[in-house]
One Martini backbone bead per residue (centre of mass of N, CA, C, O) as a GRO file, in nm:
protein
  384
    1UNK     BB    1  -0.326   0.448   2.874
    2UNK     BB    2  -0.658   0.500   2.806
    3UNK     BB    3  -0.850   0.383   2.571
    4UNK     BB    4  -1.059   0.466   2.336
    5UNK     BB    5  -1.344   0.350   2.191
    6UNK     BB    6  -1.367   0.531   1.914
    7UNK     BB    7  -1.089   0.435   1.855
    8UNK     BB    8  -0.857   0.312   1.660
    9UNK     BB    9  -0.606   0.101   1.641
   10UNK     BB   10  -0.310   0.020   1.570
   11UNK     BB   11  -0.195  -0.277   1.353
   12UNK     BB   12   0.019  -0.149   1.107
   13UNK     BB   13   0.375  -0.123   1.087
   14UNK     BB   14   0.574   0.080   0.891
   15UNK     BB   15   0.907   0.004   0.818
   16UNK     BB   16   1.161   0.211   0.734
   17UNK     BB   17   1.469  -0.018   0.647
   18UNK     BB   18   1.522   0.189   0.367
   19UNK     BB   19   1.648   0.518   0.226
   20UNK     BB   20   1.702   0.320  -0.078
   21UNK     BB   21   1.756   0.226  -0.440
   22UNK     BB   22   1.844   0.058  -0.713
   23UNK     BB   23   1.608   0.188  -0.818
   24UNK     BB   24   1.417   0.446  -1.071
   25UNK     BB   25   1.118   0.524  -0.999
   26UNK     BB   26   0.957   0.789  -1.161
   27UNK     BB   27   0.693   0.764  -0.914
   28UNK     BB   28   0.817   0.783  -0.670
   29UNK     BB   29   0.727   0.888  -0.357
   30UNK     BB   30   1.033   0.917  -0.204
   31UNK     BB   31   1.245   1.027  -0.507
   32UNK     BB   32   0.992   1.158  -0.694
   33UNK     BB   33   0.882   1.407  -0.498
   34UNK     BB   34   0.836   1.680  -0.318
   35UNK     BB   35   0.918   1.518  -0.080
   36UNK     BB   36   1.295   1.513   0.035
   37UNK     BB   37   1.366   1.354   0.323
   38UNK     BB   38   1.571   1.110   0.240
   39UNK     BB   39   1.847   1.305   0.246
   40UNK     BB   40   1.819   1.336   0.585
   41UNK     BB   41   1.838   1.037   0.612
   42UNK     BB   42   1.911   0.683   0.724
   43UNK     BB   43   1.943   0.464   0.511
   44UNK     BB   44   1.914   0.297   0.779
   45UNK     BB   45   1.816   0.101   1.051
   46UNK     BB   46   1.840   0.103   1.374
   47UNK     BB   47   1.816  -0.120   1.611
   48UNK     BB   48   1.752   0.082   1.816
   49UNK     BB   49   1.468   0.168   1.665
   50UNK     BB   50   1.346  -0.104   1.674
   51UNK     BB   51   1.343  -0.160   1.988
   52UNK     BB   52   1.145   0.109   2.004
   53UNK     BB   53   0.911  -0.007   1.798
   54UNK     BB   54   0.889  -0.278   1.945
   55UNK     BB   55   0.750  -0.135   2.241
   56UNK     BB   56   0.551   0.034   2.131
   57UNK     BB   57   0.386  -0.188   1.995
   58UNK     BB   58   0.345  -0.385   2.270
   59UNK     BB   59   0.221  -0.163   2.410
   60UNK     BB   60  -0.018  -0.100   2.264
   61UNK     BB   61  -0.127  -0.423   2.231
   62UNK     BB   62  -0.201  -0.413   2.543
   63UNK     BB   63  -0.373  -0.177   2.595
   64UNK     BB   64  -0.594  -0.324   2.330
   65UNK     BB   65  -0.581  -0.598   2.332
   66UNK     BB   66  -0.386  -0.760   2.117
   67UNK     BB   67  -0.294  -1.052   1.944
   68UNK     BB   68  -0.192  -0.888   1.632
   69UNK     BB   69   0.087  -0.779   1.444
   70UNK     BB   70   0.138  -0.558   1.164
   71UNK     BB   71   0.460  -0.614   0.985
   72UNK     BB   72   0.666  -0.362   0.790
   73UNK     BB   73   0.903  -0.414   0.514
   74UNK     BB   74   1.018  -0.081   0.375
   75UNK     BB   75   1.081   0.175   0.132
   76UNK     BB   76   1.258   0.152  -0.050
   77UNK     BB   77   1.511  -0.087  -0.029
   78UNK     BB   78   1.522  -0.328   0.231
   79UNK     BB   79   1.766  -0.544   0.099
   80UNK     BB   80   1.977  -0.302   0.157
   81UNK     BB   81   2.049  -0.409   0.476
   82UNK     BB   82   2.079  -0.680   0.481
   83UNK     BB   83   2.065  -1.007   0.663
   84UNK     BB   84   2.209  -0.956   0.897
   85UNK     BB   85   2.052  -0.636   1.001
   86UNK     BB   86   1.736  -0.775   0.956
   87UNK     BB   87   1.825  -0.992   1.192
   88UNK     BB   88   1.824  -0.754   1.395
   89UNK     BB   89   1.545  -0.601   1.340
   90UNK     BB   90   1.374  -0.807   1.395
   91UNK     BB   91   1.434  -0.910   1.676
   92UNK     BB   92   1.394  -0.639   1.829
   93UNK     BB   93   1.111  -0.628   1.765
   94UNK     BB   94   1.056  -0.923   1.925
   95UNK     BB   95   1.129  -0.802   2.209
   96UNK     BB   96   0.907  -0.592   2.274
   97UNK     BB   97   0.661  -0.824   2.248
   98UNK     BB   98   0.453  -0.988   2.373
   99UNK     BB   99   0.428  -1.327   2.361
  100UNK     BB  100   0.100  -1.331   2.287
  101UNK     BB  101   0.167  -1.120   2.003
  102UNK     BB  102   0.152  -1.189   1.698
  103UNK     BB  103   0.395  -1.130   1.445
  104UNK     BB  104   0.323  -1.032   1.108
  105UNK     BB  105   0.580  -1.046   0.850
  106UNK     BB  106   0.634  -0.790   0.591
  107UNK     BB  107   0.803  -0.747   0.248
  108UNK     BB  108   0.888  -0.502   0.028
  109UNK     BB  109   0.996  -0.546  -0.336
  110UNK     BB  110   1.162  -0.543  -0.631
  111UNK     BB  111   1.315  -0.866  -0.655
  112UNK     BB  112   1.674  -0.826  -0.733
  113UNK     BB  113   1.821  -0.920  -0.455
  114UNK     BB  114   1.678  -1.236  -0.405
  115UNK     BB  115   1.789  -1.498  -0.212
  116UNK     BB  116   1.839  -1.749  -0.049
  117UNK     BB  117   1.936  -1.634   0.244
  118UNK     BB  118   1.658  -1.453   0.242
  119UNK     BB  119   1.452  -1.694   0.250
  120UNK     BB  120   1.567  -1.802   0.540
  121UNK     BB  121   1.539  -1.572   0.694
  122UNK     BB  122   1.203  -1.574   0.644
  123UNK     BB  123   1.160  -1.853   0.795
  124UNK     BB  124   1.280  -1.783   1.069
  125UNK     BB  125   1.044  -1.500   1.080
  126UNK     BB  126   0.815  -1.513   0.893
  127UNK     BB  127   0.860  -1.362   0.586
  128UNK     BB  128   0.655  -1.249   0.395
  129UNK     BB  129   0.673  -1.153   0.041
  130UNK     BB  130   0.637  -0.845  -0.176
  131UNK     BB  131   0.627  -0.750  -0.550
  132UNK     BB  132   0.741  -0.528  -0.758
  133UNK     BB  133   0.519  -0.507  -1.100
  134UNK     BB  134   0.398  -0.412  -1.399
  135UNK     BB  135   0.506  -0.625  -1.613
  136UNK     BB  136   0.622  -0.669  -1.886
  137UNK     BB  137   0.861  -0.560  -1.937
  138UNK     BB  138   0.787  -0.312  -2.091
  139UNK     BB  139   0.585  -0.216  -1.895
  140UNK     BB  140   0.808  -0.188  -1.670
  141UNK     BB  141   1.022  -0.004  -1.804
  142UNK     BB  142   0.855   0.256  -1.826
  143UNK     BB  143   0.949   0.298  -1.464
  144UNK     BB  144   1.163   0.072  -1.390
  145UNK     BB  145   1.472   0.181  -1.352
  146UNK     BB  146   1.743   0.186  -1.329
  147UNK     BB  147   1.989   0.426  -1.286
  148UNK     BB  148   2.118   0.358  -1.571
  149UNK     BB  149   1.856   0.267  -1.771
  150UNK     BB  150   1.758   0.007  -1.721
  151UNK     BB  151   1.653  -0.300  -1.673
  152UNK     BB  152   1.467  -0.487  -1.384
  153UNK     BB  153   1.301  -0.744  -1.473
  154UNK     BB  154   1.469  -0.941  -1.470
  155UNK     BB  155   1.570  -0.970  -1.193
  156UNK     BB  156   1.271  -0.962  -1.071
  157UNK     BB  157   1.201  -1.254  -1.218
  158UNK     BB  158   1.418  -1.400  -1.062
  159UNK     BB  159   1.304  -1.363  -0.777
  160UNK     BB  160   1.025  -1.487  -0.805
  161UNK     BB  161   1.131  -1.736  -0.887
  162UNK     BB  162   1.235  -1.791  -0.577
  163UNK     BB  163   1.002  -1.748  -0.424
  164UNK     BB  164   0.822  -1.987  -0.567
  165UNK     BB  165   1.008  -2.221  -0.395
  166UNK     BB  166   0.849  -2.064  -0.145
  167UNK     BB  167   0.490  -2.028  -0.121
  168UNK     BB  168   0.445  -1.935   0.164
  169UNK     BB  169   0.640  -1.640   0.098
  170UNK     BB  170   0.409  -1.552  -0.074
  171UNK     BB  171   0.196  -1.250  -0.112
  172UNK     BB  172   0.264  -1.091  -0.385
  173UNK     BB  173   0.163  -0.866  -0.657
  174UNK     BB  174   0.269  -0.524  -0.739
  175UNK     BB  175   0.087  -0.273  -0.968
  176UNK     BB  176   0.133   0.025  -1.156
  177UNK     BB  177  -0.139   0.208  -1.355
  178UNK     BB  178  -0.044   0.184  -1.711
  179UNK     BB  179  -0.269   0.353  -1.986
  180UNK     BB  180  -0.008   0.174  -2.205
  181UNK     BB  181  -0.146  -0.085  -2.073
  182UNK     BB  182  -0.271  -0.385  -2.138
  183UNK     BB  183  -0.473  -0.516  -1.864
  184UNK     BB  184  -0.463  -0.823  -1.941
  185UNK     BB  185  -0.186  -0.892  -1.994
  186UNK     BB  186  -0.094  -0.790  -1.698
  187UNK     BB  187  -0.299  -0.993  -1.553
  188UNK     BB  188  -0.162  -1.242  -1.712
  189UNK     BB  189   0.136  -1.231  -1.618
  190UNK     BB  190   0.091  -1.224  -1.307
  191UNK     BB  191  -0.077  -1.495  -1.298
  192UNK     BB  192   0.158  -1.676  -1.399
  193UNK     BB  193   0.302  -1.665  -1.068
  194UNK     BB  194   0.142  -1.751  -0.899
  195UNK     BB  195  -0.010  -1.527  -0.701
  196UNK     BB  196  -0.231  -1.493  -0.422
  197UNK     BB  197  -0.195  -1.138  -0.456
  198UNK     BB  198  -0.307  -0.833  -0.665
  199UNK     BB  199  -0.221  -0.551  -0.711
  200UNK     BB  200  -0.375  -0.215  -0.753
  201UNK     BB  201  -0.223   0.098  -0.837
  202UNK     BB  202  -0.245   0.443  -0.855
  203UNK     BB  203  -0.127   0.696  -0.978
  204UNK     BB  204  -0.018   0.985  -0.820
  205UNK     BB  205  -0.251   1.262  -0.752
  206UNK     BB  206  -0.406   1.556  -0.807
  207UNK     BB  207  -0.552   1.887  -0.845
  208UNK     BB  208  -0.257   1.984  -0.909
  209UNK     BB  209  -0.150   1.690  -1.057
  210UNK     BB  210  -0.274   1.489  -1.263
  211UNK     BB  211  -0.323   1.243  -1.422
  212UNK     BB  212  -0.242   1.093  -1.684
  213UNK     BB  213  -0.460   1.160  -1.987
  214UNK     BB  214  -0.602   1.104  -2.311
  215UNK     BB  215  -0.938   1.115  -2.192
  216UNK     BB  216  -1.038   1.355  -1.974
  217UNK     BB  217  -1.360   1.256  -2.014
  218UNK     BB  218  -1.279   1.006  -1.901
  219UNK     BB  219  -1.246   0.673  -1.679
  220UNK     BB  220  -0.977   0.511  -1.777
  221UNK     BB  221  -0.881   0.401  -1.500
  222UNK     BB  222  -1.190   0.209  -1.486
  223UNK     BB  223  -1.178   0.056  -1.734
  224UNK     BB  224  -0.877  -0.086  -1.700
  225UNK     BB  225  -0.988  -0.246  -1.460
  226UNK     BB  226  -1.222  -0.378  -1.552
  227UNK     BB  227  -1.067  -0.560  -1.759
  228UNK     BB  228  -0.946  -0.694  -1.511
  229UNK     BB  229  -1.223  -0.833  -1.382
  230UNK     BB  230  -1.288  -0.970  -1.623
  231UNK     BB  231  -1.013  -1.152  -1.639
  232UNK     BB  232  -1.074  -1.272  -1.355
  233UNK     BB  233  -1.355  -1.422  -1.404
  234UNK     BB  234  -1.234  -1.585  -1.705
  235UNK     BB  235  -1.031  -1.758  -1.465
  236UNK     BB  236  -1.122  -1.958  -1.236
  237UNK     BB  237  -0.831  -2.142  -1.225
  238UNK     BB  238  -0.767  -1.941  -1.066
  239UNK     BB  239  -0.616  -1.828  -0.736
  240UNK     BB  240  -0.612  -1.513  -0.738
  241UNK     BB  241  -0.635  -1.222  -0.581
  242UNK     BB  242  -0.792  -0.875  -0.628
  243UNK     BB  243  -0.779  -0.635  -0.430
  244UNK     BB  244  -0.963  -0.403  -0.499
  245UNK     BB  245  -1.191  -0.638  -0.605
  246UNK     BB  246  -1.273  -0.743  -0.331
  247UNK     BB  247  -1.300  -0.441  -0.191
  248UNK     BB  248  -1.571  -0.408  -0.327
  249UNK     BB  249  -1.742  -0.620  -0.308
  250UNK     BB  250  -1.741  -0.638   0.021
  251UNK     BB  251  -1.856  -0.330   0.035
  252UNK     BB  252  -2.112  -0.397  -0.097
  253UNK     BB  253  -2.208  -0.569   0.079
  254UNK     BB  254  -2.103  -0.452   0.428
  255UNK     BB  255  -1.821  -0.436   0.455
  256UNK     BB  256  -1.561  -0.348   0.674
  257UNK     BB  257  -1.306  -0.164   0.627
  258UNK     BB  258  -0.875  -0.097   0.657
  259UNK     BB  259  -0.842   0.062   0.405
  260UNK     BB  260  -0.692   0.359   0.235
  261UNK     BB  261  -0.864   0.370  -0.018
  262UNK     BB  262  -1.121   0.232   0.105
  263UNK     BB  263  -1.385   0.336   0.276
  264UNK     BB  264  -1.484   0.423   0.605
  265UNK     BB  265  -1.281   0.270   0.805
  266UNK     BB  266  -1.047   0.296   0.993
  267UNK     BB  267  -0.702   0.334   0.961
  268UNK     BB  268  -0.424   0.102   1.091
  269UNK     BB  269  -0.191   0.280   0.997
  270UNK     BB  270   0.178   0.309   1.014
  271UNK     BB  271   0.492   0.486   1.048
  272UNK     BB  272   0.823   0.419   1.021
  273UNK     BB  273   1.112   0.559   1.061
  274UNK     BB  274   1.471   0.511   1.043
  275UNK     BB  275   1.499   0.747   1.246
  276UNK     BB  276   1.231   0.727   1.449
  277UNK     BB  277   0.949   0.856   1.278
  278UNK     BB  278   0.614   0.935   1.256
  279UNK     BB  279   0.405   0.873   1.000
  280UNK     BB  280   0.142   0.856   0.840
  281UNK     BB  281   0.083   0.884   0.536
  282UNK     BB  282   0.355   0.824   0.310
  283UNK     BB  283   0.197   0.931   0.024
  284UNK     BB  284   0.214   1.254   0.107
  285UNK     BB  285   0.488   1.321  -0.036
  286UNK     BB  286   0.333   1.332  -0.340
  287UNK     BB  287   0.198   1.638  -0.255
  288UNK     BB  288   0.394   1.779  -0.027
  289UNK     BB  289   0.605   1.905   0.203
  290UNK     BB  290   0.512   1.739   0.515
  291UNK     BB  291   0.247   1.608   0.508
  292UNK     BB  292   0.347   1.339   0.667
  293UNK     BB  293   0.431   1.511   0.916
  294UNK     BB  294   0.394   1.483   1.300
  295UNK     BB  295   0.669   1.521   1.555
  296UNK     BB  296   0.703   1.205   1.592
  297UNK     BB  297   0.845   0.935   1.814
  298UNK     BB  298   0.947   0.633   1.955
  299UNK     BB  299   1.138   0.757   2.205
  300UNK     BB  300   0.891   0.990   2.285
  301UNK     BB  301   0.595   0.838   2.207
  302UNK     BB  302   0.326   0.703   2.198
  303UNK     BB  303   0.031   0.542   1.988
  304UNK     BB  304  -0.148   0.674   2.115
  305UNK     BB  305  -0.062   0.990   2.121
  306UNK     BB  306  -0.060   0.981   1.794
  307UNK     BB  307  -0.386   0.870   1.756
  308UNK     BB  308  -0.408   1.221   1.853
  309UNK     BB  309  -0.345   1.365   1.581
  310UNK     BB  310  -0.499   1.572   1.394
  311UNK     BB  311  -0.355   1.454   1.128
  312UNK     BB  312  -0.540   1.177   1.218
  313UNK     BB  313  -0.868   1.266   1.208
  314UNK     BB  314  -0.978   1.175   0.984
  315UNK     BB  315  -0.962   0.852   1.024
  316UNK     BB  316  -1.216   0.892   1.234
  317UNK     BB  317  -1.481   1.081   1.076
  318UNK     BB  318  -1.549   0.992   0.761
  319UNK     BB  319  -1.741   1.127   0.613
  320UNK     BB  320  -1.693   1.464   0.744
  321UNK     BB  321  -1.432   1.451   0.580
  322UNK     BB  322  -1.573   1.492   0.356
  323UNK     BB  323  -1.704   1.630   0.085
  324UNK     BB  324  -2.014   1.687  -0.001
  325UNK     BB  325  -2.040   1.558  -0.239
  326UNK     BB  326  -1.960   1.246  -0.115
  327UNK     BB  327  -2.188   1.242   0.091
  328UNK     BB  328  -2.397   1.202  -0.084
  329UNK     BB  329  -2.290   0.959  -0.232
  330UNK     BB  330  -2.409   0.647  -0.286
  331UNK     BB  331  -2.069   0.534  -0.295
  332UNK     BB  332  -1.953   0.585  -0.058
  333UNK     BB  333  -1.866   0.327   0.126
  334UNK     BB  334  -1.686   0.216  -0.089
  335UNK     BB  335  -1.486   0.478  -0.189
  336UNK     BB  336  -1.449   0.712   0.060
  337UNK     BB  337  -1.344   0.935  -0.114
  338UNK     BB  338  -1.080   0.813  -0.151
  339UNK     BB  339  -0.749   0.888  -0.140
  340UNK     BB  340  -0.606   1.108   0.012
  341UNK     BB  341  -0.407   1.228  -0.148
  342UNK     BB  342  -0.630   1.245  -0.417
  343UNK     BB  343  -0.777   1.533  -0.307
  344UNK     BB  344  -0.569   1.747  -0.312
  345UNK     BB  345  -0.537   2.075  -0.283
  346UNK     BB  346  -0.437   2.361  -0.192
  347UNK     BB  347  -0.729   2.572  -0.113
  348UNK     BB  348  -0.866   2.278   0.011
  349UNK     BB  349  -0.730   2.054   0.060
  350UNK     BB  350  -0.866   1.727   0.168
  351UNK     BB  351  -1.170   1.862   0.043
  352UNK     BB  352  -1.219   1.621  -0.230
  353UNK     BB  353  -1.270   1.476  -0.456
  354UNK     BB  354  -1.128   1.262  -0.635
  355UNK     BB  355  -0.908   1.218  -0.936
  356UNK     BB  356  -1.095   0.935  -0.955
  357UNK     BB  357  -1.423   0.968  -0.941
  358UNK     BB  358  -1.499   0.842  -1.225
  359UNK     BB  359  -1.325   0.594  -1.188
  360UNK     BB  360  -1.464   0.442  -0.957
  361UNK     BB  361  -1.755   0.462  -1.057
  362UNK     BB  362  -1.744   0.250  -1.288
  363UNK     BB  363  -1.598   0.039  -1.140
  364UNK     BB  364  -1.843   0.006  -0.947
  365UNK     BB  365  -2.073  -0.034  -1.147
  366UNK     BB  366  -1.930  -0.283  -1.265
  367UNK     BB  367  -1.914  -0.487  -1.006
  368UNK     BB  368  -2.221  -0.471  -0.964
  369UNK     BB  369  -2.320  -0.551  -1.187
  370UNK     BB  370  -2.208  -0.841  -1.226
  371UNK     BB  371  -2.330  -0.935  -0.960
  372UNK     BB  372  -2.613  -0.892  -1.028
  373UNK     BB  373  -2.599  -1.096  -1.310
  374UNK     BB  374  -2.538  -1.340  -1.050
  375UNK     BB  375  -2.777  -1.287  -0.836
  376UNK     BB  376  -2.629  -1.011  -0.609
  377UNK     BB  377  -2.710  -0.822  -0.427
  378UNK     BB  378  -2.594  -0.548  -0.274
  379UNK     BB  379  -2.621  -0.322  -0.043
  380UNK     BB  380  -2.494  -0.072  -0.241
  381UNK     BB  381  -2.673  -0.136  -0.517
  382UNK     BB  382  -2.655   0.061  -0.825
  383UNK     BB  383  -2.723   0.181  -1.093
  384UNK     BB  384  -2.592   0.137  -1.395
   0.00000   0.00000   0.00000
């Protein structure tokens, strides 16, 4: 197939190979959200679904004359396919791709089960590891607890810390934010574990299921970042960085982004399941039953053939996918019209601002404003 020019090619694979977790997050939105689809699914992805999934991104990769592709190994919790298993998947991935195109292995974990075996296995194919903690054990305890409702802290931090002895294979680590939760406290408490990067994530809501917040009228949840931002700030001595606050700098400088919550630049990752479907963006199971459904799969069709797939023209539409509200605002550049979930409404589908949208405005011009105050204007700096 010969591709368009105007169409972004997926650049980032991102593979269910486990559809279990040992640990039971309140917020999670594969096992405890409106589509309940893992219950249908195999536990577990086979080296065929592997071999055929890297068939088709070397496929892919050809077609765009891509020189590398980032695949990432995600669930559930990937750990629980077990070492040899995961590298008969390894392996049948990188038999798909051709010799020139470099495969970037990424495997995102709650960090409970990651052993020396687990390390080997990884040094092997150069499989970067980022672990999900949400802070300080209270912090974390408040939503990610085992079946049994145990904490999972210490497990968590006891894996952190044996990656932490091979530190090339550390990519660093996400927490989802929690306004019960002091934000000082949880960025200094993750950035002790000297991880390369921080990551924080908004936990999933609509406009129809808003997050919870103790006063509606704030941006409460760009104020806790803010708070973040500063003491990212006021600690110069660390060395890593905050990716949503790096890609708001960025964004605010003129720089395009094709990260899925931030900037208008079509994003270039897919899902596949375990089954080998394969799905838009996989956090709108956290939306509505089927949100995330394509109807294609990887022995059935190419990713080009997915990549003009209805379900994700919003994804190359830019600005004009976007609410009336959106297009004309300042700041559209930069927050993109928020994260496609958090868009969503019954009445309207996603054409609505984010239910973010006060928390984003504050925290852009809290990071803009702070740049000012550096002698930096940035291309989209609006007065604060």
């Amino acid at each position: 197939m010969t591709p368009r020019a105007d169409v972004a090619p997926f650049r980032s694979f991102i593979l269910k190979v486990a559809n279990r977790c040992n640990i039971d997050c309140d917020y999670c939105y594969v096992f405890n959200s409106a589509d309940q689809a893992w219950r249908h699914l195999p536990a577990r992805m086979s080296a065929d679904v592997a071999r055929a999934a890297g068939l088709r991104i070397g496929e892919h990769a050809a077609v765009h004359g891509l020189r590398s592709v980032h695949v990432v190994l995600h669930g559930g919790e990937p750990l629980l396919t077990g070492p040899r298993h995961m590298a008969d998947l390894l392996g049948a991935v990188q038999e798909g791709v051709p010799a020139g195109v470099a495969v970037r292995f990424e495997l995102q974990t709650n960090g409970t089960l990651l052993t020396k075996p687990w390390l080997d296995l990884f040094e092997r194919y150069e499989v970067v590891v980022g672990v999900s903690l949400d802070g300080p054990p209270t912090a974390n305890d408040r939503h990610r607890l085992t079946h049994a409702s145990r904490s999972s802290a210490a497990s968590a931090v006891r894996g952190i810390e044996l990656l932490r002895s091979r530190p090339h294979l550390f990519a660093g680590l996400l927490a989802v934010v929690d306004l019960a939760n002091d934000p000082v406290e949880v960025h200094d408490y993750l950035a002790s574990f000297e991880p390369p990067v921080i990551d924080f994530g908004l936990p999933h809501g609509t406009h129809d299921e808003p997050p919870h917040r103790d006063d509606p009228s704030a941006p409460e949840y760009g104020l806790w970042m803010s708070r973040v931002y500063d003491a990212w700030l006021a600690r110069p001595e660390q060395r890593h960085s905050v990716r949503m606050l790096e890609d708001i700098v960025a964004l605010s400088s003129g720089v395009h982004s094709s990260v899925e919550s931030l900037g208008l630049a079509p994003p270039t990752s897919i899902v596949i399941e375990s089954d080998g479907t394969i799905e838009g963006v996989d956090t709108l199971r956290s939306v509505e039953e089927g949100a995330s459904w394509l109807g294609r799969d990887v022995f059935s069709q190419s990713f080009d053939e997915v990549l003009h797939h209805p379900k994700l023209l919003h994804r190359q539409n830019g600005k004009a996918a976007l609410a009336d509200q959106c297009q004309s605002c300042p700041l559209v550049e930069v927050c993109g019209g928020g994260y496609l979930p958090h868009r969503f409404s019954t009445d309207r589908g996603y054409r609505n601002p984010s239910v973010y949208c006060a928390d984003l405005e504050y925290l852009i011009r809290h990071v803009q404003g702070s740049l000012h105050q550096h002698g930096w204007a940035p291309q989209t700096l609006t007065p604060p």
